Coordinates of C-alpha atoms and ligand atoms in Angstrom, one line a residue:
X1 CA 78.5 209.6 82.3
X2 CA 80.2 209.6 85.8
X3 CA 80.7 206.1 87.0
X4 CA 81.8 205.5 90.7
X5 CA 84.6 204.0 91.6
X6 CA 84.6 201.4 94.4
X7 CA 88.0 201.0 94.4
X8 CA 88.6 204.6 95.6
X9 CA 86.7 204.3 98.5
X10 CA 86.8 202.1 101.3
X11 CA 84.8 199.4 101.5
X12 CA 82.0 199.5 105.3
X13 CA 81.7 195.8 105.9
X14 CA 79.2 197.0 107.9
X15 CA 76.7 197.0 104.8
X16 CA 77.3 193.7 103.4
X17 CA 75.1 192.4 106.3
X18 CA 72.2 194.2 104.9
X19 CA 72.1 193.2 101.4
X20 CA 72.2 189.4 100.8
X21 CA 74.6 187.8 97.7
X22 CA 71.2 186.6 96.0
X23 CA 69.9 190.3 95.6
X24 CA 72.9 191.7 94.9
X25 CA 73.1 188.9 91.8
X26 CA 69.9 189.6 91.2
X27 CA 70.0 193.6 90.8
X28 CA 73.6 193.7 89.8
X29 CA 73.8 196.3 93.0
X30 CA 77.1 196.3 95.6
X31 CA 76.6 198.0 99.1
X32 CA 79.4 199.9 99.8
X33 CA 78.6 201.7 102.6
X34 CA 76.0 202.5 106.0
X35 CA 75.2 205.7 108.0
X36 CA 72.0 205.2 109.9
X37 CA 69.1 204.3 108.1
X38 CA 70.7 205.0 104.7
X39 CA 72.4 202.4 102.6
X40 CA 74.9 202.8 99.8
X41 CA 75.0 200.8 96.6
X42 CA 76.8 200.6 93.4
X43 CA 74.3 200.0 90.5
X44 CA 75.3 198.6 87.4
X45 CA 72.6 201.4 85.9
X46 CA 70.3 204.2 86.9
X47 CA 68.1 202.1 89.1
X48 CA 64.3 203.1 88.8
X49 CA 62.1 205.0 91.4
X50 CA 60.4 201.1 91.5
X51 CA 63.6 199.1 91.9
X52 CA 64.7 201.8 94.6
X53 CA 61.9 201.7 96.4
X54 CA 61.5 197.8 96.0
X55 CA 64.8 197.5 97.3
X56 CA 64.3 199.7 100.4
X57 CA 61.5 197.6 101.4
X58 CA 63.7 194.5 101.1
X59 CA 66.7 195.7 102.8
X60 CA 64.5 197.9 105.7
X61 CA 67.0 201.1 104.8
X62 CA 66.9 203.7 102.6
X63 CA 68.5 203.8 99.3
X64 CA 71.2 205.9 97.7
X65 CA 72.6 204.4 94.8
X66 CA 75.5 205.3 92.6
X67 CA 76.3 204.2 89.0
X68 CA 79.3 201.9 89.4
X69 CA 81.0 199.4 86.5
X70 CA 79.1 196.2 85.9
X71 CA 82.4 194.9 85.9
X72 CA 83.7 196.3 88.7
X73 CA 80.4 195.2 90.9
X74 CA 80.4 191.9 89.8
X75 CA 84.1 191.6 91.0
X76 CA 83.0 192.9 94.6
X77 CA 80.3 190.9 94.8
X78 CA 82.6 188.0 94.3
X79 CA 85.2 189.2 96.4
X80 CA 82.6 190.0 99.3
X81 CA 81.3 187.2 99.1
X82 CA 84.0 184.6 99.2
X83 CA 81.8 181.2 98.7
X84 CA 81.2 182.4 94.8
X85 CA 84.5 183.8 94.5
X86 CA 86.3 180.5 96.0
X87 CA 83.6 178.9 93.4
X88 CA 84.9 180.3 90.6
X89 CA 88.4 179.9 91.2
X90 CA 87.7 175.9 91.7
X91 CA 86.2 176.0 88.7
X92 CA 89.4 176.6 87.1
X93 CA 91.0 173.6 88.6
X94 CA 88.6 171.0 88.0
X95 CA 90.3 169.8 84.8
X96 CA 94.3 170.1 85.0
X97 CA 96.1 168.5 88.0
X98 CA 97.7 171.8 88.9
X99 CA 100.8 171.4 90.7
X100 CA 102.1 174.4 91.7
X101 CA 105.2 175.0 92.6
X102 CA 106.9 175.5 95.4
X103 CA 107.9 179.1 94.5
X104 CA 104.6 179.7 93.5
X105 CA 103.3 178.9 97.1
X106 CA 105.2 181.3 98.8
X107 CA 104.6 184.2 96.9
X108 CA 101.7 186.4 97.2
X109 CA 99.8 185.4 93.9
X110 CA 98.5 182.6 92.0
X111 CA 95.4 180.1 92.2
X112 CA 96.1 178.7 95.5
X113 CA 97.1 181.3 97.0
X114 CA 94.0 183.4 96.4
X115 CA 92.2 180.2 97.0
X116 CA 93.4 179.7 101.0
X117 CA 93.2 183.8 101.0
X118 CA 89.8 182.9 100.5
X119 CA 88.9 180.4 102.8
X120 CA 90.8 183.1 105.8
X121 CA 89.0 186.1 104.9
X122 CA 85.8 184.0 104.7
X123 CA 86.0 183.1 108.5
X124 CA 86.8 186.7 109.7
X125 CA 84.2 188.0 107.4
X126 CA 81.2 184.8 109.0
X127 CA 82.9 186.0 112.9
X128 CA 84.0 182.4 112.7
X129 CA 86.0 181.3 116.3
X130 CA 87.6 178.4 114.1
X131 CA 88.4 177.4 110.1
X132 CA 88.6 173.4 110.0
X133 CA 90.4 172.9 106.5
X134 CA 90.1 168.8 106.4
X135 CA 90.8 166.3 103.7
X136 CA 88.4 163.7 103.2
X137 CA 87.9 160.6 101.2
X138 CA 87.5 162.6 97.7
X139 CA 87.5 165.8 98.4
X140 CA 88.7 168.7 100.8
X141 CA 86.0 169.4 103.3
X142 CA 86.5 173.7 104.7
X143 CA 84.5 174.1 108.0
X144 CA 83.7 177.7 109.9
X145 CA 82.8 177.2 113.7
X146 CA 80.2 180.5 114.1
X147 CA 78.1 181.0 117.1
X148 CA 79.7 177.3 118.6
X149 CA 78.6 175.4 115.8
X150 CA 80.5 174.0 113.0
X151 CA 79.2 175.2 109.4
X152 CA 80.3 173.5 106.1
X153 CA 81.6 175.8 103.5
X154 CA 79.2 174.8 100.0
X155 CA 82.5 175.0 98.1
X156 CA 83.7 172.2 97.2
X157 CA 87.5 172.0 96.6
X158 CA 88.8 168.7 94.8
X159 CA 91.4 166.1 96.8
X160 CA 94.2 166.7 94.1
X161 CA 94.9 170.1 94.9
X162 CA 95.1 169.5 98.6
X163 CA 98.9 168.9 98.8
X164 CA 99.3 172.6 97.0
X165 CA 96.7 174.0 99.8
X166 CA 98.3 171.9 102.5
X167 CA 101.9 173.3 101.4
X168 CA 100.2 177.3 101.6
X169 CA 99.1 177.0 104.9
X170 CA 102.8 175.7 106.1
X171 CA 104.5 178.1 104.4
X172 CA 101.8 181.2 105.5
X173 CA 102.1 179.6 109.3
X174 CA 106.2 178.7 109.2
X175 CA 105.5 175.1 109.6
X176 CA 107.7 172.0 108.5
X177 CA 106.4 171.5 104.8
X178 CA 108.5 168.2 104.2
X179 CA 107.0 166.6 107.8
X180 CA 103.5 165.4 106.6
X181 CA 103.4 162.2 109.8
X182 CA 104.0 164.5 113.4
X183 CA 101.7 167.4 114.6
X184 CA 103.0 170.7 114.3
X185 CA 101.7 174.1 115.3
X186 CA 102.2 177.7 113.6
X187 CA 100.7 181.0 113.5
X188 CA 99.6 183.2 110.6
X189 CA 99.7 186.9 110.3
X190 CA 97.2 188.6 107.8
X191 CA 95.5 191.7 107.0
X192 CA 91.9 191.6 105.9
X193 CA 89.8 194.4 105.1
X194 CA 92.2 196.5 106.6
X195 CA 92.3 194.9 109.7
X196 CA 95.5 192.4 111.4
X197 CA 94.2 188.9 112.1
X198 CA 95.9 186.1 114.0
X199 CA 95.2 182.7 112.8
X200 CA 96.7 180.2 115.5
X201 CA 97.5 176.9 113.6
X202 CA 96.9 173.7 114.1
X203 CA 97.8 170.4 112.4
X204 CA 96.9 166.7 112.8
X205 CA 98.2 163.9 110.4
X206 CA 95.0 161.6 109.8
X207 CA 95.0 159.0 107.2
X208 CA 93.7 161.1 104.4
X209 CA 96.2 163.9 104.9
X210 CA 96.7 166.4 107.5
X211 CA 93.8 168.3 108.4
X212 CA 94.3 171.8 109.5
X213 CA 92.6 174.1 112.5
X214 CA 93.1 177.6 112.5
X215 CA 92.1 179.2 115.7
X216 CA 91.1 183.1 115.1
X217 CA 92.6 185.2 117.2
X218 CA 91.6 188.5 118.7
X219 CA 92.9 191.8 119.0
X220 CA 92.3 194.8 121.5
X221 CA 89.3 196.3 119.0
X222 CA 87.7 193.2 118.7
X223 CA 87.7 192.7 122.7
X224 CA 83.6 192.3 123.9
X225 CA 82.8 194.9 126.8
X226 CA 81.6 193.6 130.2
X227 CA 78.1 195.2 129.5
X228 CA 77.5 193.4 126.2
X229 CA 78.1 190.2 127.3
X230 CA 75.1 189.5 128.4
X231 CA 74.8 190.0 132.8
X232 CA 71.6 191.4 133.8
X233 CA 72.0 195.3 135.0
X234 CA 72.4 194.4 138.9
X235 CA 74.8 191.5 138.4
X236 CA 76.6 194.1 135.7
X237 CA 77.0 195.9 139.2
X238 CA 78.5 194.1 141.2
X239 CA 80.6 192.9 138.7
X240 CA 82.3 196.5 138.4
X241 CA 82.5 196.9 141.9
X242 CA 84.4 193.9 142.2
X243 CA 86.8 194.9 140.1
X244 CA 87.4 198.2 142.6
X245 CA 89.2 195.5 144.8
X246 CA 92.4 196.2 145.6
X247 CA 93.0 192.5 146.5
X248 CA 90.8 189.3 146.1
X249 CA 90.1 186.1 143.9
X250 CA 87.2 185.8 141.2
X251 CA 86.6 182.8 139.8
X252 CA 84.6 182.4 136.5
X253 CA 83.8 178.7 135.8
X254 CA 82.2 176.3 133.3
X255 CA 82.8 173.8 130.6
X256 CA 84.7 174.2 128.0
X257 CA 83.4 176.7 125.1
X258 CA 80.8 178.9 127.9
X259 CA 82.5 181.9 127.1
X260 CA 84.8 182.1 130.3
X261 CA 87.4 183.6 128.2
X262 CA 85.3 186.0 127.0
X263 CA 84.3 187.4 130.3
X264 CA 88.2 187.5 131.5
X265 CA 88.7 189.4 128.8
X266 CA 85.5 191.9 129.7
X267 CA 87.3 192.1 133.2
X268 CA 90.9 193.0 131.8
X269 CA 89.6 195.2 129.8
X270 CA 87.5 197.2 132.5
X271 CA 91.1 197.1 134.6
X272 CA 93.2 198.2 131.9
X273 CA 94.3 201.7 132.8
X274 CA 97.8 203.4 132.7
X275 CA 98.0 203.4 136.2
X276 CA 98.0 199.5 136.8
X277 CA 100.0 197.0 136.2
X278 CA 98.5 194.0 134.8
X279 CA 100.1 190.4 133.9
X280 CA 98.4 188.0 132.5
X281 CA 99.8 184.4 132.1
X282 CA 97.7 182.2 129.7
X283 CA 98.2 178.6 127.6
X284 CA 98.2 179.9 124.8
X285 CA 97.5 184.2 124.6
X286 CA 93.8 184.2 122.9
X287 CA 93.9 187.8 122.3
X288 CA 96.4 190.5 122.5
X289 CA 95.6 193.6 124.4
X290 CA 97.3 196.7 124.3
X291 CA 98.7 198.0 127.6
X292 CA 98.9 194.3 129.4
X293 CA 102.1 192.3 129.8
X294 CA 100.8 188.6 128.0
X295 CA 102.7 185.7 128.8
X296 CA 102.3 182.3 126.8
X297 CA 102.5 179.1 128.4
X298 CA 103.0 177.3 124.8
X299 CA 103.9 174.0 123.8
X300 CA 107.2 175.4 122.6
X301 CA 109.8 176.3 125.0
X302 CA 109.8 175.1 128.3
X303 CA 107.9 177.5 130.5
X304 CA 105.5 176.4 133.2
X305 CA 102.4 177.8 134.7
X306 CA 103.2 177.6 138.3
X307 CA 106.6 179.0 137.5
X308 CA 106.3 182.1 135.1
X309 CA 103.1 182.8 137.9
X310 CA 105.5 182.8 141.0
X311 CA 107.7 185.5 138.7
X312 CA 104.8 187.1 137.0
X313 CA 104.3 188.3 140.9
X314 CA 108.1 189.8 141.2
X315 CA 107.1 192.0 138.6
X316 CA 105.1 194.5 140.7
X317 CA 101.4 193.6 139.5
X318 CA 98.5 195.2 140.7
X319 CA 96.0 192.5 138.6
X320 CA 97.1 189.1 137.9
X321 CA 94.9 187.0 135.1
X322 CA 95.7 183.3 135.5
X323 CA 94.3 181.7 132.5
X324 CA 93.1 178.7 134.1
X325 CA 93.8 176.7 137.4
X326 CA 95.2 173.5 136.2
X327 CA 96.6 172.3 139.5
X328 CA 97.7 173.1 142.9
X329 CA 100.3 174.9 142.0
X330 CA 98.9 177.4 139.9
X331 CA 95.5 177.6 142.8
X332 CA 97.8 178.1 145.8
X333 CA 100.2 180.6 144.2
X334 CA 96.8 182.5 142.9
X335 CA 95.0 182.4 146.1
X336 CA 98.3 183.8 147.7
X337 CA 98.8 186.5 145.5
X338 CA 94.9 187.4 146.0
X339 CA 95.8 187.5 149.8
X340 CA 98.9 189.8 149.6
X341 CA 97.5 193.3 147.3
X342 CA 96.7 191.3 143.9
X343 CA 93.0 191.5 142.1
X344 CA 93.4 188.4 140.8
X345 CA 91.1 186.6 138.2
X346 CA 91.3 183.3 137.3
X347 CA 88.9 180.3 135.7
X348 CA 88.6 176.9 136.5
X349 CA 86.5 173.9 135.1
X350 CA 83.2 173.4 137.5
X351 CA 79.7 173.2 136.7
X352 CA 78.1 176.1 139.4
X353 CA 79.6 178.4 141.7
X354 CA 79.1 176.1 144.7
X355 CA 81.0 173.2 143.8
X356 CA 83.8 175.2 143.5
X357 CA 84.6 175.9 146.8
X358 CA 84.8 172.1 147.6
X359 CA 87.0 171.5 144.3
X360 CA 89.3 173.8 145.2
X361 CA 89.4 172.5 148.8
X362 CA 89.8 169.3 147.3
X363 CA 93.1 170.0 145.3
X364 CA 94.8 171.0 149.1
X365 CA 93.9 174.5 149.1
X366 CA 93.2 175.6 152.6
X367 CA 89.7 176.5 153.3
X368 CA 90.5 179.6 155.7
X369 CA 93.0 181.3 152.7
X370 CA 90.2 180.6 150.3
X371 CA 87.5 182.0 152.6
X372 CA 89.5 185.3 153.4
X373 CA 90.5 185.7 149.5
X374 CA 87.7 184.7 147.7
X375 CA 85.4 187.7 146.3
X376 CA 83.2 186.0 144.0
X377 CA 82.0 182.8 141.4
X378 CA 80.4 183.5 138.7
X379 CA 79.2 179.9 136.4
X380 CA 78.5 180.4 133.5
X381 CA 77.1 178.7 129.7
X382 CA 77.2 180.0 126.3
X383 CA 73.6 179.6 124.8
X384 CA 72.7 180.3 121.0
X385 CA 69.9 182.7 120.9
X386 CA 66.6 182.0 118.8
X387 CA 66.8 184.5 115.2
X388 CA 64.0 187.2 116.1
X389 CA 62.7 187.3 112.3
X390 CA 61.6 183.5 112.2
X391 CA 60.8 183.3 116.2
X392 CA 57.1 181.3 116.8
X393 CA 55.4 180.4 119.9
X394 CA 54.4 176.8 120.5
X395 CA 52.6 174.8 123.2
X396 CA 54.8 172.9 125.1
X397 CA 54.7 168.9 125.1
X398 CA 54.4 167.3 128.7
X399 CA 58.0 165.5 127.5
X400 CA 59.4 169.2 127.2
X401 CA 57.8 170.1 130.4
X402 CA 59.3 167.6 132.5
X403 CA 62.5 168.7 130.5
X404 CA 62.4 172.4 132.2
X405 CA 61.0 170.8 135.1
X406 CA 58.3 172.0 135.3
X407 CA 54.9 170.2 134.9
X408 CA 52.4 172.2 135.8
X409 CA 52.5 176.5 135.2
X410 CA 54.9 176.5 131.8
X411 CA 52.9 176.6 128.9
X412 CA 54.2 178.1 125.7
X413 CA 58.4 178.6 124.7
X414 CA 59.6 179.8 121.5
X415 CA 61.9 178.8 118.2
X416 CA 63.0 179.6 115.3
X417 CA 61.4 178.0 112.1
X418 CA 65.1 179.6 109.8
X419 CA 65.1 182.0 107.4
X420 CA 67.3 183.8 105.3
X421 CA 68.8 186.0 108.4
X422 CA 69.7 183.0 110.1
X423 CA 71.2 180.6 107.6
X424 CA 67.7 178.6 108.2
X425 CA 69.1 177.4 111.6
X426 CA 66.6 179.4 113.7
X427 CA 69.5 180.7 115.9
X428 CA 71.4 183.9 115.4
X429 CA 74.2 184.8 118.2
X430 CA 74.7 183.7 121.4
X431 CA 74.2 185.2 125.2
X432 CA 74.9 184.0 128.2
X433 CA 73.4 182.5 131.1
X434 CA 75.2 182.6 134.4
X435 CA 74.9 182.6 138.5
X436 CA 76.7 185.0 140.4
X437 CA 77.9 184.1 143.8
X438 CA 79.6 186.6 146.1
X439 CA 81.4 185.4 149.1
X440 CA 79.6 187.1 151.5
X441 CA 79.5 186.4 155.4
X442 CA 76.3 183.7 155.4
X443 CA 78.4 182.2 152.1
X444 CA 81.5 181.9 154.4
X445 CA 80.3 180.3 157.4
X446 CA 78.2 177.9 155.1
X447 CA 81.9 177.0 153.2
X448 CA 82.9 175.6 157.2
X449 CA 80.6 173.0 156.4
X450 CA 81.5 171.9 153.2
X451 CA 78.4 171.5 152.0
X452 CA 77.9 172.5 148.6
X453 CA 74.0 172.5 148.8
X454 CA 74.2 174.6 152.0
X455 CA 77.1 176.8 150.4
X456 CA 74.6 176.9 147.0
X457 CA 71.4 177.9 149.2
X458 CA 73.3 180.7 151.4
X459 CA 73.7 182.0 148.3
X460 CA 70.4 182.2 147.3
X461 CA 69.1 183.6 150.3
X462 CA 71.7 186.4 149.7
X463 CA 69.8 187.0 146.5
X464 CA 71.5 184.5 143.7
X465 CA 69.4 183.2 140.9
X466 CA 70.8 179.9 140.2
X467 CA 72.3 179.4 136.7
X468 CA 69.5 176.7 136.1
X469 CA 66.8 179.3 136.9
X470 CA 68.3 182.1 135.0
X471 CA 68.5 179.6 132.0
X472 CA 65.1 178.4 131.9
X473 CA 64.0 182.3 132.4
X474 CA 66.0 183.0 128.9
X475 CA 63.6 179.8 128.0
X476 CA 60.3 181.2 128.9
X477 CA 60.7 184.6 127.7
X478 CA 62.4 183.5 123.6
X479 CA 66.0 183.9 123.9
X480 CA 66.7 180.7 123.9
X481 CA 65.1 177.0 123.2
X482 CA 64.3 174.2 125.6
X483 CA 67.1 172.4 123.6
X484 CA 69.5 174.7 123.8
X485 CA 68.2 174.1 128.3
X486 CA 68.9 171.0 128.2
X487 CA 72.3 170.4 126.3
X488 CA 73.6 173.1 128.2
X489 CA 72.3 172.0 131.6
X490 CA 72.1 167.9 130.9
X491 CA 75.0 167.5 133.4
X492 CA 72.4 168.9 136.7
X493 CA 70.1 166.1 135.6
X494 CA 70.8 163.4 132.8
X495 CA 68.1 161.5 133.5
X496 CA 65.6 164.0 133.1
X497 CA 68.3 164.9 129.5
X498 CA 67.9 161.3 127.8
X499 CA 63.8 160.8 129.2
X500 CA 63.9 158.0 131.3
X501 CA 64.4 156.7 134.6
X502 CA 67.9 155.2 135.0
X503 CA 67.8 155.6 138.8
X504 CA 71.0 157.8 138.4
Ligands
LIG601 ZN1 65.6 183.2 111.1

């Protein structure tokens, strides 16, 4: 009998999000690949007409299976799926106090090695933005932050083998091993799946040890395009034909973690063409793109934002990205070079598109430069989006209504109850919600008065849905939940966030 062989083909990670670990256990199957509707497994036998179609109703694809190794399958399944393989090799632990070596730790084999292998390839594999690897009281806690939210590994890996894990990670990132008391930072270098990954890494000594963040970084292929990030087909527009401008200033604003980055990125990559020349100056780089000069404002070496900007500008740019405006500085050099041939783009931290204006303003920028170089704001948040295979309707309560706002018309939103799909948190991705406000001549003279409600309802009347209205429309029609509203939005209105009248 012919037995296929996974390790001679390559592996579409694609198909692992079809088939979950339990029913691979289960059927002793491995999917190995996806083209359309059919699905391709590894069986550890000939499966029967039953179990095939049983299996196709399960997965919603149809089945092609192969006879594959029950060995062989039950090593990809554990190898897929990193939680049992990490299991497993914990398991082996438990009873001796292993302490590696130190030559042991710096080659490519061994226990610990596979172990923190493990816990990176895990993190790509969950599209995690961050891996928290944090010693506790007893144990060694790993954490994946997925969709914003941070999600705790089930492994648990015992507090005697931390120094050995602690010791890989310095070694993989080219930290200070023998310095265990100052904060240092590193970055890692890995293939996974046949992919490069950049970890970015970060420790912090707390009293049970120093925990670890490593910050995943992006390349070019993982970059998200402008039209999947979420901007309604109009808004998606105007976008593009903003970035036709030869010269100008957009601003994209909002807390920290609402997906500004993100939509830089989008821009950049709509702009990146052989025939412009494009600097972008960042603290740190977040993701490398091919084609664009990335400086790195870092905490090593000395080199400042308002500085490298004034020289990124003697470098013949046609598009400047200015990671973020931190200070006058950095916003009067930008709004310059937005006034003399640059497209420039830029963030900065504001809650709407309005208020802006009058922070900018504020930091000493003149309002006349601002008014003949600014193109557009767009605010924005990052919501989670409800998991459509456990979404229900529900009445609302008159506590939720007063929440959105609105007492009288609303009458039904949405969750999700969880379910397998969605790790049973009811969510699955994220989307955005988002105002866009283009500077146009009403906007202007409604800047003169520094009035950010009058610059706010210019807007409107130009055709702007307010970020608040967009949101609660994502509300009423089951992307998102009235939660999700009102942790995003708490800062328009805490008092209607916490319920009660504080005569804020
Ligand atoms: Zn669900």
């Amino acid at each position: 009998m012919e037995f296929y062989d996974l390790d001679t083909v390559e592996i579409n990670k694609e198909a692992l999000k079809h088939v979950s670990k339990d029913l691979c256990d289960e059927y002793k199957v491995f999917p190995y690949d996806i083209k359309g509707r059919e699905l391709y497994l590894a069986a550890c036998g000939d499966l029967s007409m039953e179990q095939v179609k049983y299996l196709s109703f399960l997965i919603r694809k149809n089945i092609k299976a192969a006879v594959g190794k029950e060995e062989q399958i039950t090593t990809y399944i554990n190898r897929f799926y990193e939680e049992n393989y990490r299991k497993a090799l914990v398991s082996n632990f438990k009873l001796r106090d292993d302490k590696n070596k130190e030559e042991d730790l710096r080659g490519a084999k061994g226990p610990i090695v596979f172990l923190v292998d493990s816990i990176l390839r895990d993190g790509v594999m969950k599209g995690a933005s961050d891996i928290h690897i944090e010693p506790v009281m007893n144990s060694v806690r790993v954490r994946y932050r997925v969709d914003g939210v941070l999600i705790k590994s089930s492994t648990e890996i015992p507090k005697n083998i931390y120094e050995n894990i602690n010791t890989r990670i310095k070694v993989m990132a080219q930290m200070d091993i023998s310095n265990k008391y100052e904060v240092q930072d590193g970055e890692i270098n890995m293939k996974i799946h046949g992919d490069n990954f950049d970890f970015r890494v970060s420790s912090l000594p707390t009293i049970y040890g120093e925990k670890f963040v490593l910050r995943i970084l992006k390349r070019n292929g993982n970059l998200l395009k402008l039209d999947t990030l979420g901007f309604g087909q109009g808004d998606y527009k105007i976008l593009m034909n903003a970035l036709k401008f030869k010269q100008g200033l957009i601003i994209i604003t909002g807390p920290t973690g609402s997906g500004k980055t993100s939509t830089l990125y989008a821009m950049i990559r709509e702009l990146n063409k052989e025939s412009r020349n494009i600097i972008t100056v960042e603290k740190p780089v977040e993701c490398t793109i091919e084609g664009i000069n990335q400086v790195s404002i870092g905490s090593k070496g000395n080199l400042e934002y308002g500085k490298v900007l004034k020289a990124a500008l003697r470098q013949d740019p046609d598009v400047i990205m200015v990671g973020e405006i931190i200070d006058k500085d950095t916003a009067e050099t930008a709004v310059r070079a937005s006034l003399t041939g640059h497209l420039v783009l830029t963030t900065l931290h504001t809650n709407d598109a309005s208020s802006t204006i009058n922070r900018l303003t504020d930091m000493g920028i003149d309002q006349e430069l601002l008014n003949s170089s600014l193109l557009m704001v767009i605010a924005q948040r990052l919501t989670r989006t409800i998991c459509e295979h456990c979404k229900i309707d529900y009445d609302l309560s008159l506590e939720e209504k007063k929440l959105l706002g609105d007492e009288s018309v609303v009458m039904k939103a949405y969750k999700g109850i969880g379910c397998n799909k969605c790790n049973h948190t009811g969510f699955k991705g994220r989307t955005i919600a988002y105002e866009v406000m283009v500077i146009g001549e009403k906007v202007k003279e409604a800047i003169k008065t520094k009035d950010d409600n009058l610059i706010r309802e210019s807007a409107m009347k130009n055709g702007m849905v307010t970020l608040e209205e967009y949101f609660k429309a994502l509300v009423l029609n089951g992307t998102t939940t009235v939660e999700q509203y009102v942790s995003n939005m708490q800062v328009y209105s805490i008092e209607r966030a916490i319920g009660g009248d504080y005569g804020i």
